[in-house]
mmCIF file of C-alpha atoms in Angstrom:
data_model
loop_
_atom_site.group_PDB
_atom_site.id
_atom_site.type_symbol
_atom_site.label_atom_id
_atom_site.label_comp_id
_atom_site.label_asym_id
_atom_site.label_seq_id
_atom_site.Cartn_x
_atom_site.Cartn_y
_atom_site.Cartn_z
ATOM 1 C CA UNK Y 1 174.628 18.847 136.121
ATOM 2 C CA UNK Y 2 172.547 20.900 133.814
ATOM 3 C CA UNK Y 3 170.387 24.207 134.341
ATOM 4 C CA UNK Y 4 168.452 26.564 132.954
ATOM 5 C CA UNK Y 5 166.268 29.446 134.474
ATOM 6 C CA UNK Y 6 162.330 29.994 135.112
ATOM 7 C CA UNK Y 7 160.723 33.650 135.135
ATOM 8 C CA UNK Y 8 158.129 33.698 138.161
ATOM 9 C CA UNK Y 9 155.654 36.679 137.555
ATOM 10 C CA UNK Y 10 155.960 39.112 140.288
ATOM 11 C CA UNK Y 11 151.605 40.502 140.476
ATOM 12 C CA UNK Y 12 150.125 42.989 142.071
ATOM 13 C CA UNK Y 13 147.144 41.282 142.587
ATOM 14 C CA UNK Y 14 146.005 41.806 138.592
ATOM 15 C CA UNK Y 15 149.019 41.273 136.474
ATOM 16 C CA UNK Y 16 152.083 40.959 136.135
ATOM 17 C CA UNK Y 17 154.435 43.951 137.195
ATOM 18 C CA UNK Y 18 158.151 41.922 136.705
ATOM 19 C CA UNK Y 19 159.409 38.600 136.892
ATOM 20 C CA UNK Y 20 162.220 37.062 138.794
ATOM 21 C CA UNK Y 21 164.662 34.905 137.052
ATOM 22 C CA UNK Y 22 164.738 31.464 139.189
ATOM 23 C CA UNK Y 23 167.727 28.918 138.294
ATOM 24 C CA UNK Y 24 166.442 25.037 138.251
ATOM 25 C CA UNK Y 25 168.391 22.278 137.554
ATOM 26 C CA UNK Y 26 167.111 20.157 134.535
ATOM 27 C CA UNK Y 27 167.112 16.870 134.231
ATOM 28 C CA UNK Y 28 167.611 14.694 131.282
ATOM 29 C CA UNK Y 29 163.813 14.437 130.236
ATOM 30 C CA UNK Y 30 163.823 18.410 130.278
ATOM 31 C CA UNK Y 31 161.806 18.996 133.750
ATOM 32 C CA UNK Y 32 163.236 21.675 135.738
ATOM 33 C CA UNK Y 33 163.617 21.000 140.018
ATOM 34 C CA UNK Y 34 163.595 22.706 142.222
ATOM 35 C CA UNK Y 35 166.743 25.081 143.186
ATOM 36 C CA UNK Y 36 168.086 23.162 146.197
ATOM 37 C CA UNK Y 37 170.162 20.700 144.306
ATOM 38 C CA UNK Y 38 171.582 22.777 141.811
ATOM 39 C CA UNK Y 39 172.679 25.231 144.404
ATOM 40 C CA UNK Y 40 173.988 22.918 146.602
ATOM 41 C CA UNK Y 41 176.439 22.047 143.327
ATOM 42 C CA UNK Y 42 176.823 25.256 142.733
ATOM 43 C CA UNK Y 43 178.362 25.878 146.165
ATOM 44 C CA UNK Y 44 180.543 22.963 145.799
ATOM 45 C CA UNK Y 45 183.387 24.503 143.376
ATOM 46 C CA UNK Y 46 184.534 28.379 143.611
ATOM 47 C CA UNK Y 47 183.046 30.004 140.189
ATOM 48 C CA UNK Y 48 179.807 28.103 139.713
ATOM 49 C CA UNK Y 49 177.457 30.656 141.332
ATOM 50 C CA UNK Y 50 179.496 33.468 139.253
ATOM 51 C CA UNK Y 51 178.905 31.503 136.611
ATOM 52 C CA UNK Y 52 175.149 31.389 137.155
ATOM 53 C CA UNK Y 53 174.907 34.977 137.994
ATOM 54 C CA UNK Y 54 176.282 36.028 135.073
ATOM 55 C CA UNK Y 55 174.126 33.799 132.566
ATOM 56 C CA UNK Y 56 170.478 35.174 134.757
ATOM 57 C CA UNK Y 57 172.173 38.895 134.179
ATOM 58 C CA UNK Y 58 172.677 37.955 130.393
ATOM 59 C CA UNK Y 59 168.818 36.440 130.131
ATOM 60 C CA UNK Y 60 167.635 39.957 132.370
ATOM 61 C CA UNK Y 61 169.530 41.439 129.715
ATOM 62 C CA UNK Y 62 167.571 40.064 126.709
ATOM 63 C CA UNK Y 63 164.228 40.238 128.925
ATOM 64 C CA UNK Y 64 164.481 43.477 129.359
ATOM 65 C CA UNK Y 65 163.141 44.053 125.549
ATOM 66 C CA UNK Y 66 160.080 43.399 126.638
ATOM 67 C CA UNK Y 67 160.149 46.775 128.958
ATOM 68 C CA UNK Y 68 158.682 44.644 132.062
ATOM 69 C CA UNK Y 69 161.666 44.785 135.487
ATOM 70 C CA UNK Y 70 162.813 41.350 135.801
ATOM 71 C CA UNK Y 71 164.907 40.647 139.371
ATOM 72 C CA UNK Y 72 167.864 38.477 139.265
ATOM 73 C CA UNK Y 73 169.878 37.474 142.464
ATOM 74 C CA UNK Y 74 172.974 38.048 143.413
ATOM 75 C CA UNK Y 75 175.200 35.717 144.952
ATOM 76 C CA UNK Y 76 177.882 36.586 148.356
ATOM 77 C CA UNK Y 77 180.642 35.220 145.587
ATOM 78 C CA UNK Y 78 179.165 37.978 143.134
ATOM 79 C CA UNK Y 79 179.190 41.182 145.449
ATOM 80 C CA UNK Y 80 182.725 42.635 144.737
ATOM 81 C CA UNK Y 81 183.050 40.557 141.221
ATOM 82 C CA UNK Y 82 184.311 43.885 139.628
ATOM 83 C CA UNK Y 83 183.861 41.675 135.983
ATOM 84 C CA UNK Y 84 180.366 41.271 136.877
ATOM 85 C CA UNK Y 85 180.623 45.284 137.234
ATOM 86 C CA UNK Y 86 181.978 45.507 133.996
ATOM 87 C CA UNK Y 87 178.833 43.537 132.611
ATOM 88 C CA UNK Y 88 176.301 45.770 134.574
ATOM 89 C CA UNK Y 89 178.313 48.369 132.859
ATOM 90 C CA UNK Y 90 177.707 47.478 129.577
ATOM 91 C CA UNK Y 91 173.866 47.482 130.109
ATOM 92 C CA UNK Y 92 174.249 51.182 130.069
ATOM 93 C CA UNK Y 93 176.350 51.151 126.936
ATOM 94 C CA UNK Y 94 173.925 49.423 125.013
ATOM 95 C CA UNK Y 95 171.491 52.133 126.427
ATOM 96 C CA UNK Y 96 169.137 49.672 128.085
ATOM 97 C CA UNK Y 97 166.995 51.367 131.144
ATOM 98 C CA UNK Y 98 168.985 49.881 134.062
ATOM 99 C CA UNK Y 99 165.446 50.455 136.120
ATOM 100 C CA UNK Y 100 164.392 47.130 134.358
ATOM 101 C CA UNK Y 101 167.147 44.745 135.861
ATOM 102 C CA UNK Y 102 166.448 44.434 139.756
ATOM 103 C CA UNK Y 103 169.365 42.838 141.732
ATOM 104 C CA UNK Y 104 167.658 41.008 144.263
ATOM 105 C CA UNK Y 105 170.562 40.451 147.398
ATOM 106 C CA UNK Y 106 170.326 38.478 150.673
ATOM 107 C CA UNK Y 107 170.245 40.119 153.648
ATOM 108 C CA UNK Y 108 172.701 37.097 154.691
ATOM 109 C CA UNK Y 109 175.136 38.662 152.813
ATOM 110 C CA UNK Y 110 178.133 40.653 154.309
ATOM 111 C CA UNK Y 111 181.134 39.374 153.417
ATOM 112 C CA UNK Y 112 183.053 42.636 154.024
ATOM 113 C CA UNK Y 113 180.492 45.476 155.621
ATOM 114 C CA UNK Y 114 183.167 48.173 153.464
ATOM 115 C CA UNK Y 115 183.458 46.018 150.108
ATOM 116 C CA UNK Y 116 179.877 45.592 150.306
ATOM 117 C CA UNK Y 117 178.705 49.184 150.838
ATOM 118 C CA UNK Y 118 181.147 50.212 148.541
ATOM 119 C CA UNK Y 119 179.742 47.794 145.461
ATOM 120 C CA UNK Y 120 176.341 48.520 146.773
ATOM 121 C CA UNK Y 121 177.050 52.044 146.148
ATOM 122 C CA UNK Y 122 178.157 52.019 142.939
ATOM 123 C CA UNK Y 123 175.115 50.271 141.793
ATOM 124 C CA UNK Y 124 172.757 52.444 142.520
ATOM 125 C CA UNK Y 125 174.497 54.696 140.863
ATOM 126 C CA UNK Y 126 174.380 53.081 138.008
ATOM 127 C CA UNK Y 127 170.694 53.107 138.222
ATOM 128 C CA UNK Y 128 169.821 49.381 139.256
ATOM 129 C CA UNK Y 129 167.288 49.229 141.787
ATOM 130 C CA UNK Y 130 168.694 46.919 144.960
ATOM 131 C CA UNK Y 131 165.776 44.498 146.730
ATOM 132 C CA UNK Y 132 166.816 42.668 150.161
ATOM 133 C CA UNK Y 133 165.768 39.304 149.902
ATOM 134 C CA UNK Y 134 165.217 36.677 152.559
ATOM 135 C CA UNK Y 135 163.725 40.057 154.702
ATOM 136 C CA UNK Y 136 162.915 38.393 157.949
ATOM 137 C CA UNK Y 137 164.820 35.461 157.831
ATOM 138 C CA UNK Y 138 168.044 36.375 159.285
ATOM 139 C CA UNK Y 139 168.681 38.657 162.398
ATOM 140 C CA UNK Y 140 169.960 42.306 161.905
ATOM 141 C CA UNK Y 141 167.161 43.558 159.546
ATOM 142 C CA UNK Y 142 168.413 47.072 160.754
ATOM 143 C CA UNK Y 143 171.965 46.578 159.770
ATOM 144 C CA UNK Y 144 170.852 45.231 156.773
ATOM 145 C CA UNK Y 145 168.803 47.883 155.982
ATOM 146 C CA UNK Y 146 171.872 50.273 156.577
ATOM 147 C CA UNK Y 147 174.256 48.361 155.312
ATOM 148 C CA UNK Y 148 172.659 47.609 151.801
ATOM 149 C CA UNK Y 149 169.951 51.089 151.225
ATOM 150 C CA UNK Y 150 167.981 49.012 149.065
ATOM 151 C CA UNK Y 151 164.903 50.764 147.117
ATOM 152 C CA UNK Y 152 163.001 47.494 148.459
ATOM 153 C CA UNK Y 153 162.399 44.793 150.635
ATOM 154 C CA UNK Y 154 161.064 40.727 149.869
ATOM 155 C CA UNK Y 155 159.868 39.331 152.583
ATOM 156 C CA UNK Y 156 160.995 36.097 153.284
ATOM 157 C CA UNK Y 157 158.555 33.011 152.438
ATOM 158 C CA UNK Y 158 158.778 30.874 155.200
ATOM 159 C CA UNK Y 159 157.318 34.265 157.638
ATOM 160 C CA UNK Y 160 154.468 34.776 154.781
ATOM 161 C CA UNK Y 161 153.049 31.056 154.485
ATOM 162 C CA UNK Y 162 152.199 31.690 158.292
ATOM 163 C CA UNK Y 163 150.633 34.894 157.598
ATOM 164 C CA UNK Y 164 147.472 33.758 158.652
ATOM 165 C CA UNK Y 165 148.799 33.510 161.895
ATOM 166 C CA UNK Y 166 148.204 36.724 164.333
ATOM 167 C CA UNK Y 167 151.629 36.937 165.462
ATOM 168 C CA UNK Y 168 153.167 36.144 161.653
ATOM 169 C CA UNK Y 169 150.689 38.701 160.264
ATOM 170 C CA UNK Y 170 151.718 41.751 162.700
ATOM 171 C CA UNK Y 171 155.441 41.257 161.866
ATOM 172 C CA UNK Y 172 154.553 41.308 158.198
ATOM 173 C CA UNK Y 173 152.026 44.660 159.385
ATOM 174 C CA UNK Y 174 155.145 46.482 160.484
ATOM 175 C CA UNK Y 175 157.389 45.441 157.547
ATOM 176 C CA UNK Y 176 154.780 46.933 155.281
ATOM 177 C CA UNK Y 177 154.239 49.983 157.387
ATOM 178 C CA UNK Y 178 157.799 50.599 157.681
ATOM 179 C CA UNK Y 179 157.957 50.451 153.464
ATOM 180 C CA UNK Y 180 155.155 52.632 153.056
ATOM 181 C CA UNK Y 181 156.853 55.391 155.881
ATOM 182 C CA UNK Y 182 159.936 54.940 153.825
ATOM 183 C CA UNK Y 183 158.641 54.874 150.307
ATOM 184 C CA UNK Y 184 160.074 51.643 149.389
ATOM 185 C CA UNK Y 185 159.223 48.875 147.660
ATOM 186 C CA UNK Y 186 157.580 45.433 149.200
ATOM 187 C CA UNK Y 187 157.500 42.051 147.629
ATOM 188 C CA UNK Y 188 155.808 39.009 149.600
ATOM 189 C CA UNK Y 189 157.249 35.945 148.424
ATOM 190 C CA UNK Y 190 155.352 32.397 148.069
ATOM 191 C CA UNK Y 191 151.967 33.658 147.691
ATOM 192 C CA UNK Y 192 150.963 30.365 146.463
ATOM 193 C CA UNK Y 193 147.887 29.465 148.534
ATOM 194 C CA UNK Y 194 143.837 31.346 148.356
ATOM 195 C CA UNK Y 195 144.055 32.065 151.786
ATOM 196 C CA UNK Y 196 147.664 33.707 151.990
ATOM 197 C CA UNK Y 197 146.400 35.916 148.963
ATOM 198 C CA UNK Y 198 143.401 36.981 150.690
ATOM 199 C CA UNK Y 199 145.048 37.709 154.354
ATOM 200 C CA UNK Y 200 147.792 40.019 152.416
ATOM 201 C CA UNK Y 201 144.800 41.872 150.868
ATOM 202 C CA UNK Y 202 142.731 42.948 154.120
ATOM 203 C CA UNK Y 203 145.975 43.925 155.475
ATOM 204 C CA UNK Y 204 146.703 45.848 152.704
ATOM 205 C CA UNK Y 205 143.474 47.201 152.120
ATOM 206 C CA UNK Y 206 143.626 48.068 155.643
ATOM 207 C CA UNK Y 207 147.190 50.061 155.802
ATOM 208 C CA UNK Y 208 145.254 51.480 152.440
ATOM 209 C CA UNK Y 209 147.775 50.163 150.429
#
């Protein structure tokens, strides 16, 4: 199986702000799929998803001459990879502003709550910003949000397709309220539809956001 990686702007409403590095799988006549079936391989054999980690860090990497933060994900077989801590090292070697690579990690993860904080930790203070990803989707936002510190949150997309939906848009309300009280970050995820777009901006324009 064959893949290769797609940047998705990341917009504010106006432009661009990053990107996040998405990995497809191609297929023989060059058309890149969606992620499920390459991940789904990937999980199949120990090493694959370090192996993908490490080629959307070394892409970030090269991106990142373009001064625009570009998000990568990181994987539960990645957190406490101390080579991919070397590599994250070198970044800062080479002098490159760690502020433009954005690990992006699942608030699924926790393989070890003590690994994890401690990798976590070291991270950030490196420099890289940390994003929670999948916000929403699993239970224990709290401990997540303890566990990890992150500078930001992404709210999952299957809780903001339905954000036109009273009760969807009131959890989405307090997710945003509780970023702006804690001077973090928010990212909605799969703002792909007219109507999504224009719910998220009353509400925003609302909070005065």
């Amino acid at each position: 199986m064959q893949y290769g990686f797609v940047c998705q702007p990341i917009s504010n409403g106006f432009e661009a702000v990053a990107y996040e590095i998405l990995v497809r799988e191609i297929t023989d006549d060059r058309a890149a799929l969606s992620s499920t079936s390459i991940l789904q391989w990937a999980h199949g054999e120990v090493g694959r998803l370090r192996a993908i980690d490490r080629d959307s860090l070394e892409l970030a990497i090269a991106s990142s001459a373009t001064g625009i933060p570009h998000h990568i994900n990181i994987s539960v077989e990645t957190v406490g990879d101390y080579g991919y801590f070397a590599d994250l090292g070198k970044v800062l070697l080479d002098g490159i502003n760690p502020s433009l690579i954005v690990l992006e990690i699942s608030e699924a993860i926790d393989p070890t709550p003590e690994l994890t904080q401690r990798w976590i930790g070291q991270i950030r203070t490196m420099g890289f910003p940390v994003i929670l990803d999948d916000f929403g989707h699993y239970h224990g936002n709290n401990r997540a949000l303890n566990l990890f510190d992150p500078d930001g949150i992404k709210i999952d997309g299957d809780i903001v397709r339905h954000c036109t939906e009273k009760r969807t848009l009131k959890i989405i309300e307090k997710d945003l309220r509780f970023c702006q009280e804690q001077d973090l970050s928010c990212v909605a995820e799969h703002v792909a539809k007219d109507a999504i777009y224009r719910e998220l901006v009353k509400l925003c324009d609302r909070l005065g956001l």
